[in-house]
Coordinates of C-alpha atoms in Angstrom, one line a residue:
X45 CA 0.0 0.0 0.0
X46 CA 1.1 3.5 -0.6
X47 CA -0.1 6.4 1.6
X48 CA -0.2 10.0 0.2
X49 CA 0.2 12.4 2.8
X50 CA 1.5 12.0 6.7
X51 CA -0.7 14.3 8.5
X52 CA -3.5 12.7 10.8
X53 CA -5.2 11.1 8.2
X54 CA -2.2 9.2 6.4
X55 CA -0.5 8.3 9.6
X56 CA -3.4 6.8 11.4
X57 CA -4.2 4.3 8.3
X58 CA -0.8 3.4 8.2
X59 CA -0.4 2.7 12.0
X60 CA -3.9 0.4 11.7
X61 CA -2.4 -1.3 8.6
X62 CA 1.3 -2.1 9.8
X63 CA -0.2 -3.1 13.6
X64 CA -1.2 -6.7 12.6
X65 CA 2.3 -6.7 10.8
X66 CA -0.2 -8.4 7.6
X67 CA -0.3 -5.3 5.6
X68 CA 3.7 -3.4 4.1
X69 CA 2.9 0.0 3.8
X70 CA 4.9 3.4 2.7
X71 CA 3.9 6.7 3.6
X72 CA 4.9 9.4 1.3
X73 CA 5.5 12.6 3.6
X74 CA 6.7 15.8 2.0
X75 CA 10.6 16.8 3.1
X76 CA 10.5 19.6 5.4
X77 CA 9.9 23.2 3.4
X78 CA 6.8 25.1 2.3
X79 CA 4.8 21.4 1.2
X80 CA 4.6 21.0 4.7
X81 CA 2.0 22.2 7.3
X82 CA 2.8 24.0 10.5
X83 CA 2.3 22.6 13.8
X84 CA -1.5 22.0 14.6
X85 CA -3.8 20.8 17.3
X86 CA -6.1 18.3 17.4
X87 CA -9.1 17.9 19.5
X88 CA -11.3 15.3 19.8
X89 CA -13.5 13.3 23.0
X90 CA -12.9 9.9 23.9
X91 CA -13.8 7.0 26.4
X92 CA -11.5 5.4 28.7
X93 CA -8.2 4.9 28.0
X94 CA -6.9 5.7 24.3
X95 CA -4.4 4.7 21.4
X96 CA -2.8 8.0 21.7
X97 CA -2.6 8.9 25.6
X98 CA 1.0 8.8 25.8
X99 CA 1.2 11.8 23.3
X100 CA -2.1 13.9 24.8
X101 CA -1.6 17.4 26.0
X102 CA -4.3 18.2 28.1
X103 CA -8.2 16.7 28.8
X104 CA -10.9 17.7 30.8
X105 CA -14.3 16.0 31.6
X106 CA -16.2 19.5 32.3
X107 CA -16.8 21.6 29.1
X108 CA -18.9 24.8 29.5
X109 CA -20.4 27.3 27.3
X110 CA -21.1 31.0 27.4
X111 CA -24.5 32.5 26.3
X112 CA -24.1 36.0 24.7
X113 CA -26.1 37.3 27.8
X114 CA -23.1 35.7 30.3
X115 CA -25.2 32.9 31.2
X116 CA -22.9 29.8 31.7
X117 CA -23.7 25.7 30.9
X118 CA -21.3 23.5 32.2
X119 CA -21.5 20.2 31.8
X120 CA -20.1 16.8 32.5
X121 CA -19.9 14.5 29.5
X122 CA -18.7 11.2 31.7
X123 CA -17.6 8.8 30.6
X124 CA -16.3 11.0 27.7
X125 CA -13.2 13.2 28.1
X126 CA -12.5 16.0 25.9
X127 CA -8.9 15.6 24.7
X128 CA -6.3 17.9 23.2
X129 CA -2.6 16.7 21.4
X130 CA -0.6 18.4 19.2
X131 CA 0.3 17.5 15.8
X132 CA 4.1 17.3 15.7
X133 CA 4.1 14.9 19.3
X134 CA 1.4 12.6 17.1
X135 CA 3.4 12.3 14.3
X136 CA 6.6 11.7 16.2
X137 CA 4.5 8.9 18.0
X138 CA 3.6 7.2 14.6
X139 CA 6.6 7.6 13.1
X140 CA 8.2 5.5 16.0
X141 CA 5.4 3.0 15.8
X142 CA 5.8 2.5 11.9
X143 CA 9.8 2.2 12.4
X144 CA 8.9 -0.9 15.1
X145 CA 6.6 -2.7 13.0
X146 CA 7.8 -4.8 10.3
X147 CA 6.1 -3.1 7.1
X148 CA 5.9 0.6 7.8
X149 CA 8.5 3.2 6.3
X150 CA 8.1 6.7 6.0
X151 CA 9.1 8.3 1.9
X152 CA 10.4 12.1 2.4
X153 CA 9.6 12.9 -1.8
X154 CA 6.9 15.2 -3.0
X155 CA 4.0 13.0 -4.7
X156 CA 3.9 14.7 -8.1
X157 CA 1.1 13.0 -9.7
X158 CA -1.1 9.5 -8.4
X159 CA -2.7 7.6 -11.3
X160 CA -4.4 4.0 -12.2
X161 CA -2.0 1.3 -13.6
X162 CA -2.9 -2.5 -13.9
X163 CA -3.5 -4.4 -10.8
X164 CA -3.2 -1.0 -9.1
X165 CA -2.0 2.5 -8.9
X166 CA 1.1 4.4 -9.4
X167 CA 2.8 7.7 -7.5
X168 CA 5.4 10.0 -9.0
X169 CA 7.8 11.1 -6.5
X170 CA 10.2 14.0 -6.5
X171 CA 13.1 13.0 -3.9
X172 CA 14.7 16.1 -2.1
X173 CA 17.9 15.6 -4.3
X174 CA 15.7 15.8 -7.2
X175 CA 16.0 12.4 -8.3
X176 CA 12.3 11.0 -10.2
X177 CA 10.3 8.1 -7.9
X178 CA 7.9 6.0 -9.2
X179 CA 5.8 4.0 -6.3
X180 CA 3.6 1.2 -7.9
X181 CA 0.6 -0.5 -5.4
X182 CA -2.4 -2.4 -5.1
X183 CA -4.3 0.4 -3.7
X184 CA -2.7 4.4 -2.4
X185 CA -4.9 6.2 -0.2
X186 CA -4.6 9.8 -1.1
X187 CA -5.0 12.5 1.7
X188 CA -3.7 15.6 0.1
X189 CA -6.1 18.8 0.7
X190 CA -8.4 19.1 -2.4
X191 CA -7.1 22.0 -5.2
X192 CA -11.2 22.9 -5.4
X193 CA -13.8 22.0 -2.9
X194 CA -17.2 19.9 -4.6
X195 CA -20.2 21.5 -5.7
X196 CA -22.4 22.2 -2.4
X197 CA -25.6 23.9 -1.5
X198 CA -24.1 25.8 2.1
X199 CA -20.3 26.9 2.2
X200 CA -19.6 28.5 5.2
X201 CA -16.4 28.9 7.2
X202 CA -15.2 27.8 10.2
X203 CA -11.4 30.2 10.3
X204 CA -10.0 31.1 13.5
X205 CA -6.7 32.4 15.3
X206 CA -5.4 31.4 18.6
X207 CA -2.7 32.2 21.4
X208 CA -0.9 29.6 23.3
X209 CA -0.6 33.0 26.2
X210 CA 1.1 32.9 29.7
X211 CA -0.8 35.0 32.4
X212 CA 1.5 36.3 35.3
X213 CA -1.2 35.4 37.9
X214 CA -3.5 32.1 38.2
X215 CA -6.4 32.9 35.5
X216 CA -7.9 29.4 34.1
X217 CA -9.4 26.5 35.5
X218 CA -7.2 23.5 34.1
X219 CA -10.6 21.2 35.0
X220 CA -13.2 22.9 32.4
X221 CA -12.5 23.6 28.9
X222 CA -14.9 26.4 27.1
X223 CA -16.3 25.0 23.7
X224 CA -17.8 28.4 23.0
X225 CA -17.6 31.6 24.6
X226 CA -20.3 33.8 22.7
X227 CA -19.6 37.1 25.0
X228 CA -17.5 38.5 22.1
X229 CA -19.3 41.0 19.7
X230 CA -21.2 38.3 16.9
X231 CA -20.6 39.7 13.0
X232 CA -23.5 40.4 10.7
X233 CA -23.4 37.4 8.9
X234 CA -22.7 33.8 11.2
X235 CA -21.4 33.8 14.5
X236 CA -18.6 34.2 16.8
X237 CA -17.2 33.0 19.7
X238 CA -14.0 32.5 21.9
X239 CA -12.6 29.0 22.8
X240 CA -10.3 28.3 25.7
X241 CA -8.3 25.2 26.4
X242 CA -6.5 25.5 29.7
X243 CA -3.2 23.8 30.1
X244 CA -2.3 25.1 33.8
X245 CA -3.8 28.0 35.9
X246 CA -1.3 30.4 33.9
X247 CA -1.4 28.8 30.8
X248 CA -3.9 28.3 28.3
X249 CA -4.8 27.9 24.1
X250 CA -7.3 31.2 24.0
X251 CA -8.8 31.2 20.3
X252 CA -11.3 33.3 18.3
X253 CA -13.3 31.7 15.8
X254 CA -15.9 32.7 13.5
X255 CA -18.5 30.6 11.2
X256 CA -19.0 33.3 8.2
X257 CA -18.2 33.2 4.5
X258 CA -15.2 34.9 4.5
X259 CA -12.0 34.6 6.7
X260 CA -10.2 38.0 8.3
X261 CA -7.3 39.5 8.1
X262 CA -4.6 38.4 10.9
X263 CA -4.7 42.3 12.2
X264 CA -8.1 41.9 12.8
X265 CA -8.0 38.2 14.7
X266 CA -5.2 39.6 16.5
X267 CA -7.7 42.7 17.5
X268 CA -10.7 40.5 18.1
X269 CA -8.1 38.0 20.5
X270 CA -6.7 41.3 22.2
X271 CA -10.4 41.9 23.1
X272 CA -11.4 38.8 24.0
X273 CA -8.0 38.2 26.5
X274 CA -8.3 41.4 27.8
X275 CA -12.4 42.4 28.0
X276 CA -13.8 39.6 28.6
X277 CA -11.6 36.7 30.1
X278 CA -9.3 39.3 31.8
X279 CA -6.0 37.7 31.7
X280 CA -4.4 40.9 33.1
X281 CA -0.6 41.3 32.2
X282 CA 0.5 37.9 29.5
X283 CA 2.5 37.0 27.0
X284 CA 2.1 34.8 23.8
X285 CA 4.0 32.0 23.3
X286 CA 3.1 30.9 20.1
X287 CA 0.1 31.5 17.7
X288 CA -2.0 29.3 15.5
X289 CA -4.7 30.1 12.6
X290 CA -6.5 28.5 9.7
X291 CA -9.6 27.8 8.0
X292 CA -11.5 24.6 7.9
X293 CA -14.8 24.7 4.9
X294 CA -18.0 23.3 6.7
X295 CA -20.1 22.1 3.3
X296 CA -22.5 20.2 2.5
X297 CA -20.7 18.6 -0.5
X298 CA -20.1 14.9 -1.7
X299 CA -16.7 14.3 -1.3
X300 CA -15.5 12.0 -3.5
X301 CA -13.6 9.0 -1.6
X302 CA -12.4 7.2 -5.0
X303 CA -10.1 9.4 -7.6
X304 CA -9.7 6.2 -9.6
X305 CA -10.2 2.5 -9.5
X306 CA -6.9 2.0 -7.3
X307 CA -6.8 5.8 -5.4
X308 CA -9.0 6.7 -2.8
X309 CA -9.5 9.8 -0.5
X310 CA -9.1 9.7 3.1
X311 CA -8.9 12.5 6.0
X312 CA -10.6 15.6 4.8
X313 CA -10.1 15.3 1.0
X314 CA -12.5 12.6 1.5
X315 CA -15.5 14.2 3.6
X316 CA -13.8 13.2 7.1
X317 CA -14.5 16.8 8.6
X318 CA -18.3 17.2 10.2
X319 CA -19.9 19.8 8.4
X320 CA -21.5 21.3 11.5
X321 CA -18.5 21.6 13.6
X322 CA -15.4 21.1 11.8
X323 CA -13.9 18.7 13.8
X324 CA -12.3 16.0 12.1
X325 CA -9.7 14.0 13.7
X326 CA -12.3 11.2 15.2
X327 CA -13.9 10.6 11.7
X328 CA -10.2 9.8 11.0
X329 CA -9.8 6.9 13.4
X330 CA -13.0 5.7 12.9
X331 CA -12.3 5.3 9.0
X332 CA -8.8 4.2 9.4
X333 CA -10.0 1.4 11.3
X334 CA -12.5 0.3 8.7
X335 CA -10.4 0.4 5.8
X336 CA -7.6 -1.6 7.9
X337 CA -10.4 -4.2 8.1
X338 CA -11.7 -4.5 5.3
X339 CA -8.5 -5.0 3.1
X340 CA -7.6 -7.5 6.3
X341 CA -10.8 -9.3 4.9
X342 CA -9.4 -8.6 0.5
X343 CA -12.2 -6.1 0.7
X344 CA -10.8 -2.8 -0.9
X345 CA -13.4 0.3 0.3
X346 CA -13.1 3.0 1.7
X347 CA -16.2 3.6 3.6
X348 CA -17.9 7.1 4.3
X349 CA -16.8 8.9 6.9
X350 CA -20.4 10.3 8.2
X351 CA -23.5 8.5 8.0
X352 CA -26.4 9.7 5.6
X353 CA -28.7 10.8 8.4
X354 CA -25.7 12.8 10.0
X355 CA -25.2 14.5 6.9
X356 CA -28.2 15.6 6.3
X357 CA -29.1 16.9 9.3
X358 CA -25.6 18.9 9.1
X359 CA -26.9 20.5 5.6
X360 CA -29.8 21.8 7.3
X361 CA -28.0 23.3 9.9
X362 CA -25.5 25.1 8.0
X363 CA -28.1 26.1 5.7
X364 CA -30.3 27.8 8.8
X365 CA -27.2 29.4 10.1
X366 CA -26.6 31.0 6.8
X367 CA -29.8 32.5 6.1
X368 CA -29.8 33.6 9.4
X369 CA -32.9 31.4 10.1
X370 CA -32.1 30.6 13.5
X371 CA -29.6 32.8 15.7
X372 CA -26.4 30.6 15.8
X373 CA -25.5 31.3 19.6
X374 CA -28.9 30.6 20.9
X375 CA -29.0 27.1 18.8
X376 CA -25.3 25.9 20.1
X377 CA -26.0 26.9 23.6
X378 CA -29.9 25.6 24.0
X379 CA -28.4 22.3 22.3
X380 CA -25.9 22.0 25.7
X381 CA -28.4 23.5 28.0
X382 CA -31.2 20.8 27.1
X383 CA -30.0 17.8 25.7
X384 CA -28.0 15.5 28.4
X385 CA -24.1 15.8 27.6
X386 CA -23.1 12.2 26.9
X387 CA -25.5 12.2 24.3
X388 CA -24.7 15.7 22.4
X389 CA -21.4 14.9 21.9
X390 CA -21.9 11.2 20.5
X391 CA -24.7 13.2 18.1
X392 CA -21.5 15.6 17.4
X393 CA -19.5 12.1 16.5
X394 CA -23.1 10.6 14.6
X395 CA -23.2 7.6 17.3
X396 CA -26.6 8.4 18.2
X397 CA -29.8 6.4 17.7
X398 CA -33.0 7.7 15.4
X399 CA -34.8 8.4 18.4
X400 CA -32.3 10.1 20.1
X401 CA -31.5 12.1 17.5
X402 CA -35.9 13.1 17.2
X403 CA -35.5 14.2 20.8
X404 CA -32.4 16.5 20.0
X405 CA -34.1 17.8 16.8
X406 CA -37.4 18.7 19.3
X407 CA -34.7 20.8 21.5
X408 CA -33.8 23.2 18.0
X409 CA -36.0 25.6 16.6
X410 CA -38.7 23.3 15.0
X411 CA -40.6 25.6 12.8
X412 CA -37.2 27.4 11.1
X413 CA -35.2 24.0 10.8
X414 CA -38.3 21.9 8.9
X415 CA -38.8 25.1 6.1
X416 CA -35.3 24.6 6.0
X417 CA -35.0 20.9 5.1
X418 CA -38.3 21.1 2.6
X419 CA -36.1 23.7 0.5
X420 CA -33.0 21.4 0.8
X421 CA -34.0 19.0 -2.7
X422 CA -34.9 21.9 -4.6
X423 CA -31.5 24.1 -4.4
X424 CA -28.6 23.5 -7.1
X425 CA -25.4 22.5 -6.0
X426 CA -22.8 25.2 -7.1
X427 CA -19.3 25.1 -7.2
X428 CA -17.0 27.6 -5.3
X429 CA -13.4 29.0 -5.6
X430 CA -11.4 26.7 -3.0
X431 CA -10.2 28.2 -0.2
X432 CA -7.3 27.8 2.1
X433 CA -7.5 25.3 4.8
X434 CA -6.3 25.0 8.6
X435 CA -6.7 22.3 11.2
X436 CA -7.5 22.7 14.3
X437 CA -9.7 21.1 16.9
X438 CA -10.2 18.6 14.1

């Protein structure tokens, strides 16, 4: 097998393909330069103990939310955990567990071009000494982002900038993480709202993040973060240790998962991100271990990485919030306020049942949501320029 890509996507197949030491697999990562991401984190919840604990920053089991009025909901999602790890300590972590097993190897050569042989698929490689690579497999899994997003109904996006800050005095609560502060000032279009991930009681990830159509300029995250620190969460006298920012498309496109009869899509290229919240990163797992299985079993799929019901009831959200049909902080916080913790976030991760998923649709605005999903069938699908794209509590 030949993995495109090393980011979350491409290094979590190849860890659940090499662990059964069944399966020889090279991952084609590019050399270190401009092809190469910076340093992101990762969010996700989880039961129990986990594949990746050795490597997690942070976790909490309280996450609260803010109502634009101040009105607080904190809840306690047991026996989920909400859990934070940073992308360069992950892929340090698989690149040691490829090097133990028996068939993993990490490529440093820029894929140039993927395409359909016979009996497989073949990858043109540019080595960093220049010298031309040609990778011949059964099957590559492709995860490089997409040069132009699908045709889709709703494009609105989730873009964001954060600070990794140091407070001189004791400001956060290391036990409750805040999904969704909406105390900042909300734009005309979408919505708005601060994000704070304590690491310590000085030290914290403190983000803004908007849902709108277009991203901002970094002078004005960096004003809408000064405000945020300062008016709102006053952090008093604090530094910034490092900054992160990007922009993640929440659509209600078909992604493609097969671009030929030997290459499929995985990660976000291939629908993994949840239209409704962005996060992406459990999708991932989820999928890697169903593809590791089914070519366990000489069953070659790649499987989709949200169910239908989930993805439909995502395209009605993301339509409401962009007609402005229903008021974007009042639907997020009345969804934590009235619906029992354990099961929001396992409706966030599409683990929920029909009939708990009714009762959680009862909870939103009925009357807006259901003109919204008549009109669904009946509006075109148009495409979009693509726009850039940032990870982050994905």
């Amino acid at each position: 097998m030949v993995i495109v890509g090393g980011g979350a996507a491409g290094l979590s197949l190849a860890h659940r393909l090499t662990e059964t030491g069944s399966t020889t697999v090279t991952v084609v990562e590019p050399p270190d330069g401009s092809l190469r991401p910076p340093e992101r984190t990762w969010c996700y919840w989880d039961r129990g103990p986990g594949d990746f604990d050795e490597v997690v920053s942070a976790s909490w089991a309280r996450l609260r939310v803010h109502g634009t009025d101040g009105s607080e909901v904190t809840v306690d999602p047991a026996p989920l955990r909400y859990r934070m790890l940073r992308s360069a300590q992950f892929e340090r972590l698989m690149y040691s567990r490829l090097a133990r097993s028996t068939g993993g190897r990490v490529l440093r050569a820029t894929a140039d071009a993927v395409r359909d042989v016979d009996d497989g698929a073949e990858v043109d490689c540019t080595a960093p000494d220049g010298r031309a690579l040609v990778l011949r497999a059964r099957h590559v899994f492709d995860s490089r982002p997409l040069r132009a997003l699908p045709p889709a109904r709703t494009l609105l996006l989730q873009h964001f900038r954060g600070w990794f800050v140091r407070t001189a005095a004791s400001r956060f609560d290391p036990a409750v993480a805040d999904l969704m502060d909406f105390r900042v000032p909300q734009p005309r279009h979408g919505l708005a709202f601060g994000y704070v991930l304590p690491l310590a009681l000085d030290r914290a990830l403190v983000e803004y993040t908007e849902f709108s159509r277009t991203p901002l300029t970094t002078a004005a995250y960096e004003a809408a973060l000064g405000h945020y620190s300062r008016a709102i969460l006053a952090l008093g006298a604090f530094t910034v240790e490092a900054a992160e920012q990007g922009v993640i498309p929440m659509t209600d496109a078909r992604f493609p998962r097969k671009a030929g009869a030997a290459v499929f899509r995985i990660g976000a290229a291939g629908g993994a991100t949840r239209p409704a919240t962005g996060y992406t990163f459990a999708a991932v797992q989820r999928q890697s271990r169903v593809i590791a299985a089914a070519l366990r079993e000489g069953r070659g799929i790649v499987p989709p990485p949200h169910g239908r019901r989930a993805l439909a009831m995502d395209a009605v959200v993301l339509r409401a919030l962009d007609t402005g049909r229903i008021d974007g902080p009042d639907f997020f916080t009345g969804l934590f306020r009235r619906t029992p913790p354990e099961r929001l976030l396992r409706f966030l991760d599409g683990a929920t049942s029909p009939w708990e998923e009714w009762g959680i649709g009862l909870r939103t605005p009925v009357g807006p949501m259901l003109r919204t999903a008549l009109e669904l069938p009946f509006l075109p699908r148009r495409a979009r320029p693509a726009a850039p794209i940032g990870e982050s509590r994905s």
